[in-house]
Coordinates of C-alpha atoms in Angstrom, one line a residue:
X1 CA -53.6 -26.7 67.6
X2 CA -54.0 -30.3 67.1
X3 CA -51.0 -32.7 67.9
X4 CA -51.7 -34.2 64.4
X5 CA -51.2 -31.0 62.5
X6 CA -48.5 -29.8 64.2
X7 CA -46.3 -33.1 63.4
X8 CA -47.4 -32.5 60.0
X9 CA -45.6 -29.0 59.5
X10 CA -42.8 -29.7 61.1
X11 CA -42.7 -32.9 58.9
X12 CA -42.9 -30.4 55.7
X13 CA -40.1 -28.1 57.7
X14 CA -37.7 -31.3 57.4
X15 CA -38.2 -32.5 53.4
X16 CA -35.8 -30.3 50.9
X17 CA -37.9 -28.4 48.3
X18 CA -37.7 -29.6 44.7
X19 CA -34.7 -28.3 43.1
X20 CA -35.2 -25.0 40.8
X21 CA -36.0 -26.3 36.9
X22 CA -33.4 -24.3 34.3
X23 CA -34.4 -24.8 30.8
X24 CA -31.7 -25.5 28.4
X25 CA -30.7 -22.7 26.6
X26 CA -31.9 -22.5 22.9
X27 CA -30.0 -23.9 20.2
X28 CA -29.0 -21.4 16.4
X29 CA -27.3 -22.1 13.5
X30 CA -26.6 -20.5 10.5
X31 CA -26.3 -22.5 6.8
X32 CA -24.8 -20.6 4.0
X33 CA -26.0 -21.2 0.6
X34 CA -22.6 -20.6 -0.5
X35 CA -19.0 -20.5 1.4
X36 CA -17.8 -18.4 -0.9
X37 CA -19.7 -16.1 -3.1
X38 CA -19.3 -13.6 -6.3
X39 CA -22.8 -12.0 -6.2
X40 CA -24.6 -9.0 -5.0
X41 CA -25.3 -10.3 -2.1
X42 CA -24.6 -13.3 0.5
X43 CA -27.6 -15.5 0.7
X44 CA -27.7 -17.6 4.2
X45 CA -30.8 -19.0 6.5
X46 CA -30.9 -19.6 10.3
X47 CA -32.2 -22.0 12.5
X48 CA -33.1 -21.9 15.9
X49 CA -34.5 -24.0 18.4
X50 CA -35.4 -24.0 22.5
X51 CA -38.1 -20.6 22.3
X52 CA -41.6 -21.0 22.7
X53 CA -41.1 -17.8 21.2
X54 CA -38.1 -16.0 19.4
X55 CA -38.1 -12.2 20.7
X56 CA -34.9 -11.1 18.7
X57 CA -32.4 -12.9 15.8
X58 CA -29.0 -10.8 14.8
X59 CA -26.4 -11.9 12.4
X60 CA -22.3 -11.1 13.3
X61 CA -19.6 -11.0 11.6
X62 CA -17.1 -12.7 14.6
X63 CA -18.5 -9.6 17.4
X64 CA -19.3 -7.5 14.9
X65 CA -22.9 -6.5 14.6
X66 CA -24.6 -6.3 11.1
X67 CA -28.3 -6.2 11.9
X68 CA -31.3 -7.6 13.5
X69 CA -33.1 -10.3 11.2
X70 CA -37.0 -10.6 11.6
X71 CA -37.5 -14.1 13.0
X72 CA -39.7 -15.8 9.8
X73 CA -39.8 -19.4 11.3
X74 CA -37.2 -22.5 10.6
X75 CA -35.6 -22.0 9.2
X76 CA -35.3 -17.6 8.8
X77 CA -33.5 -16.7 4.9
X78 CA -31.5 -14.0 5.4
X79 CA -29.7 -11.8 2.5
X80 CA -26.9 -9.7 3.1
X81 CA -26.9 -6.9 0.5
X82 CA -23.3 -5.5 0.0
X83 CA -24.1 -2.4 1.8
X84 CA -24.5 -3.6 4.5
X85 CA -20.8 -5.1 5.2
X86 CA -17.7 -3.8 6.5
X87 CA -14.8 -3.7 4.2
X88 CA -12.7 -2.1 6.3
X89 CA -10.3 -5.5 6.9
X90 CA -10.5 -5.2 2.7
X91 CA -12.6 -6.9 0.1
X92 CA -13.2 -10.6 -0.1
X93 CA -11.5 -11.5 3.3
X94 CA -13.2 -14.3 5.3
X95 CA -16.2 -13.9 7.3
X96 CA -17.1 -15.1 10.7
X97 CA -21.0 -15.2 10.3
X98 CA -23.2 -16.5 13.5
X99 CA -26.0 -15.5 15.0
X100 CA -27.9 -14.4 18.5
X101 CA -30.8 -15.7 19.4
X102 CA -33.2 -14.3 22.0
X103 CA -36.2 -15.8 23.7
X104 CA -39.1 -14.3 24.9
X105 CA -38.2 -15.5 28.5
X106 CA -34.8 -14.0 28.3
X107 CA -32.8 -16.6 27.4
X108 CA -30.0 -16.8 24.4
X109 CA -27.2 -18.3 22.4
X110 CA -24.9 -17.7 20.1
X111 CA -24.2 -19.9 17.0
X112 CA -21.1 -21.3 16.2
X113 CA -19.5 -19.2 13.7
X114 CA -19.4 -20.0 9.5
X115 CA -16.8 -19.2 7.4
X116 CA -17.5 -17.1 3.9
X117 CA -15.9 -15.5 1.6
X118 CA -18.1 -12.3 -0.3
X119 CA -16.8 -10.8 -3.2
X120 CA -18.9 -8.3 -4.4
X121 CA -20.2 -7.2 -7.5
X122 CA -22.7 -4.4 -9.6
X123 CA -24.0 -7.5 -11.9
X124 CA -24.3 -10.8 -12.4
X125 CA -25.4 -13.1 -15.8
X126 CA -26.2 -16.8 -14.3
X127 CA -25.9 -20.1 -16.4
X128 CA -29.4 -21.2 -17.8
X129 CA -28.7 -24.6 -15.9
X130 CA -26.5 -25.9 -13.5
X131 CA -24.4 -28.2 -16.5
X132 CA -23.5 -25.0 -18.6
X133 CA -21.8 -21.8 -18.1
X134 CA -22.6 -17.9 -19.7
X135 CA -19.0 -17.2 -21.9
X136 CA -16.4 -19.8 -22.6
X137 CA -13.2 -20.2 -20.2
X138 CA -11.5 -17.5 -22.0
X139 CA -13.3 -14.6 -24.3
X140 CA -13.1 -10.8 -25.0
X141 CA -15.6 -8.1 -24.7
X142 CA -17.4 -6.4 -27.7
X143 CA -19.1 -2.8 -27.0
X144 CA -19.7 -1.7 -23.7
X145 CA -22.4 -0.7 -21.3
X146 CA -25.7 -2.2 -21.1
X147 CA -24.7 -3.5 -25.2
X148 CA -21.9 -6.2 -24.3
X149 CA -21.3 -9.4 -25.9
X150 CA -18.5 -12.2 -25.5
X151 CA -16.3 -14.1 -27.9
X152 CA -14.5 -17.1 -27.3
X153 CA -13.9 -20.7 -28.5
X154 CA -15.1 -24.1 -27.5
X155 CA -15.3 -28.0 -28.1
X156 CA -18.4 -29.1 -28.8
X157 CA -17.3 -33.0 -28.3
X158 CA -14.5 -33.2 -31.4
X159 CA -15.5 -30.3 -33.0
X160 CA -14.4 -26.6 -32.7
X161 CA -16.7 -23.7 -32.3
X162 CA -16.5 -20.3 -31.7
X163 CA -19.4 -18.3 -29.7
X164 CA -20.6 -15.1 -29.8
X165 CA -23.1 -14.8 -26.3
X166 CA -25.3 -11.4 -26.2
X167 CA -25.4 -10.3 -22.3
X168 CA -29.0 -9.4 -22.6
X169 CA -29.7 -12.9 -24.3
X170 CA -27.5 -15.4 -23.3
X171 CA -29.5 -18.4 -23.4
X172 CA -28.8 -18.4 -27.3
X173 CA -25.6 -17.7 -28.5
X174 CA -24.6 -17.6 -32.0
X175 CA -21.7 -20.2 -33.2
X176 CA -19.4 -20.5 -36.2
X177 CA -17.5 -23.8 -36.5
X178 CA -13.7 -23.3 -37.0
X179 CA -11.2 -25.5 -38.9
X180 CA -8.3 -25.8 -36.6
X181 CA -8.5 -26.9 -32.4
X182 CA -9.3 -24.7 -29.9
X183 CA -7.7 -25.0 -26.7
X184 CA -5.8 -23.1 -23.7
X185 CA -3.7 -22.1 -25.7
X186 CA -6.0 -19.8 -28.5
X187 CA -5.5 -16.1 -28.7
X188 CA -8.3 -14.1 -29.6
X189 CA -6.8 -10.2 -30.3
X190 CA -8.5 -7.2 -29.9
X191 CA -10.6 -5.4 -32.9
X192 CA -8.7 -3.2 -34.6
X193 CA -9.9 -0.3 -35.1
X194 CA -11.3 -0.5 -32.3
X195 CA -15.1 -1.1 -32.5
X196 CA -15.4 -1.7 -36.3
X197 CA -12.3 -3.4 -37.1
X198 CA -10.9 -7.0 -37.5
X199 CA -10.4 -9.8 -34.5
X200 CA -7.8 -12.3 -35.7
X201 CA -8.2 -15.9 -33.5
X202 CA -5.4 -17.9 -33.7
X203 CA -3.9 -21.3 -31.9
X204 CA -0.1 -21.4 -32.0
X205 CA 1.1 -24.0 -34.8
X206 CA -1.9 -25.3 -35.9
X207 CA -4.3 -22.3 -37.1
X208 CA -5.9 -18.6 -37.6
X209 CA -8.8 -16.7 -39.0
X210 CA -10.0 -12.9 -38.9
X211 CA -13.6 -12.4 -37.8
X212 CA -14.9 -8.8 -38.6
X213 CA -17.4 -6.6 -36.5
X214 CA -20.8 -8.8 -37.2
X215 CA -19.2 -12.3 -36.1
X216 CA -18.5 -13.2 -39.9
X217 CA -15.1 -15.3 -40.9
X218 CA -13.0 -13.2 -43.4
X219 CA -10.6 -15.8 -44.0
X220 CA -9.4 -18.7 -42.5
X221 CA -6.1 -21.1 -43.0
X222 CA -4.3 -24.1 -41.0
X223 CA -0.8 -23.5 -40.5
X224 CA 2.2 -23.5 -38.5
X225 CA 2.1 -19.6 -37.1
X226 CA 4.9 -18.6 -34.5
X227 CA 3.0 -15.3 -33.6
X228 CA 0.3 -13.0 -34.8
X229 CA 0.2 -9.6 -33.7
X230 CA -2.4 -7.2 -35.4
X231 CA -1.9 -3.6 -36.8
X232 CA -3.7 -0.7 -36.2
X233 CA -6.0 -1.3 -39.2
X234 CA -6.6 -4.6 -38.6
X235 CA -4.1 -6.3 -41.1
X236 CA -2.2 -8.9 -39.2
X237 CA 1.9 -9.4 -38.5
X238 CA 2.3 -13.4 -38.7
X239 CA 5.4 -15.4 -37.9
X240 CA 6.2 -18.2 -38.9
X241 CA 9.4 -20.5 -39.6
X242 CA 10.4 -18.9 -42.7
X243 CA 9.4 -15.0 -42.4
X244 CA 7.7 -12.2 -41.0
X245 CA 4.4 -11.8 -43.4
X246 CA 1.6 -8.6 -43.3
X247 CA -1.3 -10.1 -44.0
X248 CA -4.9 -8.9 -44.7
X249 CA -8.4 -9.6 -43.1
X250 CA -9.0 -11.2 -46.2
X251 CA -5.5 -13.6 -46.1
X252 CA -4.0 -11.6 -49.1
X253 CA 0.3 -11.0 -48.1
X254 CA 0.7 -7.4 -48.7
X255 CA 4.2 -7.8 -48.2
X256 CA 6.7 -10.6 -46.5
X257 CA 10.8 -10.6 -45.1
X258 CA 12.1 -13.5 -44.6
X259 CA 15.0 -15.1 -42.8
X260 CA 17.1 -16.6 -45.1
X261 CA 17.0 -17.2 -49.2
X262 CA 15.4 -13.9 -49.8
X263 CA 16.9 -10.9 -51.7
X264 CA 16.9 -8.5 -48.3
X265 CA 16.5 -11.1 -45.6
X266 CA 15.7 -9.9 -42.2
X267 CA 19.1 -10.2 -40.2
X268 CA 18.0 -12.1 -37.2
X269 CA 14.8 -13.9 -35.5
X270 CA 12.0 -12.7 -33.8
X271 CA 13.1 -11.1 -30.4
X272 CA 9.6 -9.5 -29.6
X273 CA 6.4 -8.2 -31.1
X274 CA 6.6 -5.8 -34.2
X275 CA 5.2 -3.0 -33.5
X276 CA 2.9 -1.0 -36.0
X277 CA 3.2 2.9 -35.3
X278 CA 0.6 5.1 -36.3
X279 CA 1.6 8.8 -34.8
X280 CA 4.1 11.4 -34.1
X281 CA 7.5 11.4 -36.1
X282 CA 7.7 7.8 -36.6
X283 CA 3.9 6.9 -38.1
X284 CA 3.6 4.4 -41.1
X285 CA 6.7 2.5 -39.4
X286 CA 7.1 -0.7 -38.5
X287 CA 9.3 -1.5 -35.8
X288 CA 10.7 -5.3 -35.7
X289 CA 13.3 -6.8 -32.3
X290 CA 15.4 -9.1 -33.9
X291 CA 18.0 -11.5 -32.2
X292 CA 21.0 -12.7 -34.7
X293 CA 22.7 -15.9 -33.0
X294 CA 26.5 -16.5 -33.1
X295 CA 28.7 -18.7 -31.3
X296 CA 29.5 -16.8 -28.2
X297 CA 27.4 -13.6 -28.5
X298 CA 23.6 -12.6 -29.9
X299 CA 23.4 -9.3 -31.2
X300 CA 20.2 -7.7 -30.6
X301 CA 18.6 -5.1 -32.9
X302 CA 15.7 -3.4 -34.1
X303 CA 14.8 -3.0 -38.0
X304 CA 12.5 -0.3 -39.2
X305 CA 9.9 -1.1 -42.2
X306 CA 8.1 1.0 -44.0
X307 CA 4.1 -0.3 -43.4
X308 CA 2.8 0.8 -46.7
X309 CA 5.4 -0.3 -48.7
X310 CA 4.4 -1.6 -52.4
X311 CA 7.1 -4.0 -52.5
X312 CA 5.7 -7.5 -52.1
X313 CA 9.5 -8.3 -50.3
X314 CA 8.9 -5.1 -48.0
X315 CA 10.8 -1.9 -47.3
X316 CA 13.8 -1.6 -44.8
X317 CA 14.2 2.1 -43.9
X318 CA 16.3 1.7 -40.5
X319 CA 18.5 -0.9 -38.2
X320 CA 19.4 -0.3 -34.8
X321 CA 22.1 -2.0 -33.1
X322 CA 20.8 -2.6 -29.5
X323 CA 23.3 -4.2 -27.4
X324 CA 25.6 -7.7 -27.5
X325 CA 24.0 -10.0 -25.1
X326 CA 25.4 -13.7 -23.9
X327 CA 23.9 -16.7 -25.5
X328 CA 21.5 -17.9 -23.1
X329 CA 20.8 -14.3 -21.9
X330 CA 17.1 -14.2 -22.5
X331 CA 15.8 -10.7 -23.4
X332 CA 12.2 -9.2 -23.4
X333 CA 11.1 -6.0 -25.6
X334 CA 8.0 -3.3 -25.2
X335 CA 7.7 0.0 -27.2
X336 CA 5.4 2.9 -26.5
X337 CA 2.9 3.7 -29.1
X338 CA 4.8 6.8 -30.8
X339 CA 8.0 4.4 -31.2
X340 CA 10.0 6.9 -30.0
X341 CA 11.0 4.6 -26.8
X342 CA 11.4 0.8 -26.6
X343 CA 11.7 -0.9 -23.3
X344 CA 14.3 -3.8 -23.4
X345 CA 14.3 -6.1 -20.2
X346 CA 17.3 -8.4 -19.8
X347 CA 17.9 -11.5 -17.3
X348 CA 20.6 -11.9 -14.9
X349 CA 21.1 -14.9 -12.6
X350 CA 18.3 -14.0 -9.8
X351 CA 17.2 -10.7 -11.4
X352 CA 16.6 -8.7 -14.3
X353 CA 17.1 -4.9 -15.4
X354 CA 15.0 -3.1 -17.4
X355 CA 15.9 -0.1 -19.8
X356 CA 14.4 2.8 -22.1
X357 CA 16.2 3.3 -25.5
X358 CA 15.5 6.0 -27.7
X359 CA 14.3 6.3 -31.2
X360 CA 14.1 9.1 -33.8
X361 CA 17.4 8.6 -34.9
X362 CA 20.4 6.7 -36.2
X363 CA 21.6 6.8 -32.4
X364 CA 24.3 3.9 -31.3
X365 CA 23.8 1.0 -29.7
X366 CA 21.4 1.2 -26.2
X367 CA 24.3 1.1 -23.7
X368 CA 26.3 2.7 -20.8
X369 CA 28.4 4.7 -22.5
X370 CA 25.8 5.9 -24.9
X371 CA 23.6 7.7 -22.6
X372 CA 22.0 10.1 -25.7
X373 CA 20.3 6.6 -26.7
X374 CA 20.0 5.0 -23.2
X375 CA 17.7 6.8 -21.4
X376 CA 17.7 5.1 -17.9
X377 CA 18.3 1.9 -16.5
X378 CA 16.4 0.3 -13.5
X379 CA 18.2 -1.2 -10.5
X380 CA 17.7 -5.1 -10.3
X381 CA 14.4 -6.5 -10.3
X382 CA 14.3 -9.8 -8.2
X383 CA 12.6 -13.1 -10.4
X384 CA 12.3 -14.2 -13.7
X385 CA 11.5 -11.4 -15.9
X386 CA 8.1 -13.0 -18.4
X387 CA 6.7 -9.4 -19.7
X388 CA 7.1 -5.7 -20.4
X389 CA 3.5 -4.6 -20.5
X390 CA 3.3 -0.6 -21.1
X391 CA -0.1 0.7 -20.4
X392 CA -1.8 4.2 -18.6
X393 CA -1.2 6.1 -21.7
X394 CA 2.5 5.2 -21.6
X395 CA 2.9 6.7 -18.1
X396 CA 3.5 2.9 -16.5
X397 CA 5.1 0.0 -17.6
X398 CA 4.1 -3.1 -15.8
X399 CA 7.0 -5.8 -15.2
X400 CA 5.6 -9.2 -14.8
X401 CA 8.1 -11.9 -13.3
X402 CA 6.2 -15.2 -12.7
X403 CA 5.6 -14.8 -9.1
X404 CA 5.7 -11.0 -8.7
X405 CA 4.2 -7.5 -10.2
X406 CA 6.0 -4.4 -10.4
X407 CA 5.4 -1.1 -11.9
X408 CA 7.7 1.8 -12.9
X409 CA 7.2 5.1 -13.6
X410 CA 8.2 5.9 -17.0
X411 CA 6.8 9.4 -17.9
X412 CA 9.1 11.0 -19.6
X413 CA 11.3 13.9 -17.9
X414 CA 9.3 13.2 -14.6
X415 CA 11.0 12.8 -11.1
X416 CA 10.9 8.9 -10.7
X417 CA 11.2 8.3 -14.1
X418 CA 12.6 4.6 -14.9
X419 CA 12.3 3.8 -10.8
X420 CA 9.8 1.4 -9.3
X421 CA 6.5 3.4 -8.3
X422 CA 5.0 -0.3 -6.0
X423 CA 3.5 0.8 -2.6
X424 CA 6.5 0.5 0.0
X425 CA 8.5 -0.8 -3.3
X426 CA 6.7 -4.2 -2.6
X427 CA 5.5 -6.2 -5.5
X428 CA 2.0 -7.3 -5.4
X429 CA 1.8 -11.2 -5.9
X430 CA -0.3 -14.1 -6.2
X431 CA -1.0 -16.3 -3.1
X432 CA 1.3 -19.0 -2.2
X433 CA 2.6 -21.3 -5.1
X434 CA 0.7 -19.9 -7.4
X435 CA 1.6 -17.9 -10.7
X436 CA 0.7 -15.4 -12.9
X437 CA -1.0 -16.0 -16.0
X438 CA -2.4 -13.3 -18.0
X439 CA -2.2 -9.5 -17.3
X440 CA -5.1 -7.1 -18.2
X441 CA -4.2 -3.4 -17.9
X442 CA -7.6 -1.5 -17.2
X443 CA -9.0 1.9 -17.6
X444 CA -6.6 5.0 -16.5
X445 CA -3.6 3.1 -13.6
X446 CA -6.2 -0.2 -13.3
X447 CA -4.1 -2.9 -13.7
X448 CA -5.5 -6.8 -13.2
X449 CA -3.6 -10.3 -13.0
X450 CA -5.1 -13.7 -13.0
X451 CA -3.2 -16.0 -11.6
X452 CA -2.9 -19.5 -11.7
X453 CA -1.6 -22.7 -10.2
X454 CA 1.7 -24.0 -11.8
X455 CA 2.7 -26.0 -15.5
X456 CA 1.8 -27.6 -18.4
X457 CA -0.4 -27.2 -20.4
X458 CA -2.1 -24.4 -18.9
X459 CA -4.1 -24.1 -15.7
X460 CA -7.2 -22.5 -15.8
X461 CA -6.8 -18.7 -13.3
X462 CA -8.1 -19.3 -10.0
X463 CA -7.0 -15.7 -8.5
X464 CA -7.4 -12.4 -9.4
X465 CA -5.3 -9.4 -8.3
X466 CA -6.1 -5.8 -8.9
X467 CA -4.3 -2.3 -8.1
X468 CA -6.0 1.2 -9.1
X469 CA -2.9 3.2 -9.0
X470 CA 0.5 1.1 -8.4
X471 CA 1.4 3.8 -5.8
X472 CA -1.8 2.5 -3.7
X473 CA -1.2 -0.9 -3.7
X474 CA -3.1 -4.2 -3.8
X475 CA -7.0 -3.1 -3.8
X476 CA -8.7 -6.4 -3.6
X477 CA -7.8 -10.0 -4.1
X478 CA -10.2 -13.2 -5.1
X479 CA -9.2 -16.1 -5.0
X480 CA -12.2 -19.0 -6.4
X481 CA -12.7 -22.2 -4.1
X482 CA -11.4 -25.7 -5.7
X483 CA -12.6 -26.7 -8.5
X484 CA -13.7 -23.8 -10.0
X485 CA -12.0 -21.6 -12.0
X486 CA -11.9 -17.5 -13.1
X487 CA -11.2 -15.4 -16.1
X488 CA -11.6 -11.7 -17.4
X489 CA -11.3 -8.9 -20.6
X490 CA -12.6 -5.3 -20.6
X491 CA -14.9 -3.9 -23.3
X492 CA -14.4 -0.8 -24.9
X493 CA -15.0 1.4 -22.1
X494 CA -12.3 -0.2 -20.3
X495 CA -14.8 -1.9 -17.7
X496 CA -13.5 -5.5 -16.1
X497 CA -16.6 -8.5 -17.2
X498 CA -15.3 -11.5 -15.5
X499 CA -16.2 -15.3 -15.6
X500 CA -16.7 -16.7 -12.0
X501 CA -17.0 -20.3 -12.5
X502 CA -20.1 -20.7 -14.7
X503 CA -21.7 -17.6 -14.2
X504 CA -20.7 -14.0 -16.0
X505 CA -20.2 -11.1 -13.5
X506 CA -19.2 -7.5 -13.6
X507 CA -17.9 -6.3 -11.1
X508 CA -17.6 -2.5 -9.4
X509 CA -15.4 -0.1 -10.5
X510 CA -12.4 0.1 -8.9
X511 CA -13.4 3.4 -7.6
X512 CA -16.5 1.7 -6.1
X513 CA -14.1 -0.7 -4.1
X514 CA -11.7 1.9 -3.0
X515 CA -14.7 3.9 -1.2
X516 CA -16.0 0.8 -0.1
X517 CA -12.6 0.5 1.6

């Protein structure tokens, strides 16, 4: 071998080989479209970069796997149907969505993870642009099924309207102009009967009309009104400073008691809702809490008039003496629909009871020692007692305080009858400082609270709570992001229609969530 070439190898022998190249690793990212969605589904794209070639994309939730995406370029859409999420952690809890991406040379990342929120639901009605909304903040459901429309009330700049939207065709909604403000604070009843009847919309102190079953105004009048409550045909209860009137769709006073002046006054002031009963022993009666102010004591009572009464001054056929409260002892009152119990919640310090009284006779006044009138009494129920809601065909009797839900058993003769039925005797309640607003019972045990943030005038909900059997607990929980705001009625089949922000959405049975639990 040549001296030249052998101090040339051991030349290369001596230099350090070039160091080994890695590439970096490639880069993903996912983008949601939303970070918290109501909708079918949870629409999202990645991004990747680093791969000559992408051999594989899957989307997580946190280390969970959902499924492999097929790489469509940069950046990939992705849309994750319901079905194809865990619920197991419950419904609408945050997500952790990232993704893993895999090169065609081996190498991969994972994405930094995204926070959503997915509630989801069987149907959704969007806005016809981004500056409008389906239904007005607050409505109520007509028909049912596929054949739904909304009613509510709006400002169209000074001016008061109310809407009627079709489901099927709401990009042109009919409107009726009103003749007294419409704000948080209007009431638009159910139709009674049911289906065919009479609506009454009304806003406390200023105004009230009756709309019938084709959106038409029956009659219409500004005034002071304490209260409107609506009777089984459709004529309407109305309170106002002077009286208690019945009223007709078409505004004629079939009969009036008032509280002072009259021949038969009415021996107190409003302590609840009269109730209008239509079967079993006590039909064609109307049932009316009074509370009759003294110095030192208010005696609390029902009177009994007689519906159909002739008598343009009305009929008294019955008074109950309830109980003898303390002055600033506030009291709450709930009958079932065959009068033959009322419900009377009264406030404590920190708590308040709740009791069943019977009806069907001249019995004496709803206390201790009269146990042949008092059915049952509950133990203390902590907060401050705002409503007696009976619902599930009179079986339950939701007690709202402002800040927590309970339920109690009140089917007559049962074994927990008059005792709280909650899961693990917890209330369900709204997140942190919020507050309940409105209460919704549902079809069957459904019961629904939208809650909101604190004060006056009203908030606009933000949350909604639901249970499908008290005994179960909470089923699912929504709460909207900032901003935004969410309200909901049931149609005549019972089935929750809900306004997510601007958009309209039903959601799933309640059934349909529990499985998907």
């Amino acid at each position: 071998m040549p001296a030249s070439a052998l101090v040339s190898l051991l030349a290369l022998a001596c230099n350090n080989p070039p160091p080994v190249t890695i590439p970096d690793p490639p880069q993903v990212t996912v983008n949601l479209e939303e970070t918290s969605t109501v909708g079918r589904s949870v629409k999202l794209s990645i991004s990747t970069s680093g791969c000559d070639q992408v051999q594989r994309l899957e989307l997580f939730n946190d280390t969970t796997f959902i499924k492999q995406v097929p790489y469509g370029g940069n950046p990939t859409p992705v849309e994750l149907a319901h079905t194809e999420l865990s619920y197991a952690l419950g419904l609408a809890v945050p997500l952790s969505l990232n993704a893993r991406v895999t090169c065609a040379d081996g190498r991969t990342n994972v994405s930094q993870g995204q926070v959503a929120t997915f509630f989801p639901v069987e149907e959704v009605v969007e806005p016809p642009n981004a500056n409008s909304q389906v239904v007005p903040d607050y409505f109520v459901v007509d028909g049912s099924g596929n054949s739904v429309s909304f009613i509510g009330c709006a400002m169209d700049g000074a001016r008061p309207y109310l809407y009627r939207v079709d489901k099927n065709n709401p990009n042109t909604p009919q409107r009726v102009e009103i003749n007294f403000p419409c704000d948080a604070t209007t009431l638009i009843t159910d139709r009674k009967p049911a289906g065919t009847g009479t609506r009454w919309v009304w806003t406390p102190g200023r105004g009230l009309l009756s709309l019938d079953a084709n959106f038409k105004v029956l009659y219409s009048a500004n005034g002071a009104v304490e209260n409107l409550v609506v009777a089984a045909d459709g004529n309407a209860f109305l309170y106002n400073v002077t009286g208690l009137y019945l009223v007709t769709p078409k505004g004629q006073v079939r009969w009036s008691r008032e509280y002072t002046g009259a021949a038969n006054p009415l021996p107190g002031r409003p302590a609840g809702d009269p109730v209008h009963i239509t079967s079993g022993t006590q039909a064609g009666k109307v049932f009316v809490p009074l509370r009759e102010e003294h110095t030192e004591t208010v005696n609390l009572r029902v009177v009994v008039l007689d519906y159909a009464t002739t008598d343009p001054n009305g009929k008294q056929l019955a008074q109950y003496e309830i109980d003898e409260l303390n002055p600033i002892q506030a009291a709450w009152t709930a009958f079932n629909d065959t009068g033959t119990v009322m419900y009377l919640g009264t406030q404590q310090q920190g708590s308040a009871t709740v009791r069943a009284c019977a009806f069907g006779a001249n019995l004496p006044a709803c206390v201790a020692s009269n146990p042949q009138s008092r059915l049952w009494i509950s133990d203390p129920i902590p907060g401050a007692l705002a409503a007696l809601i009976p619902y599930a065909s009179n079986n339950r009797l939701a007690v709202i305080t402002s800040n927590q839900f309970w339920f109690m058993d009140v089917t007559r003769k049962s074994l927990t009858e008059g005792r709280i039925i909650n899961k693990d005797q917890q209330p369900l309640t709204p997140t942190g400082a919020l507050v309940g607003r409105f209460a919704q019972p549902g079809k069957g045990d459904a019961f629904f609270m939208f809650n909101s943030a604190p004060g006056v005038p009203n908030p606009y909900p933000v949350e909604i709570v639901a249970t499908d059997k008290a005994e179960q607990g909470l089923l699912y929980r929504y709460q909207i992001p900032g901003g935004l705001s969410l309200y909901g009625a049931v149609d005549d089949a019972g089935t929750l229609w809900m306004r997510a922000g601007r958009k309209l959405v039903k959601p799933f049975s309640l059934e349909q969530y529990r499985q998907m639990r």
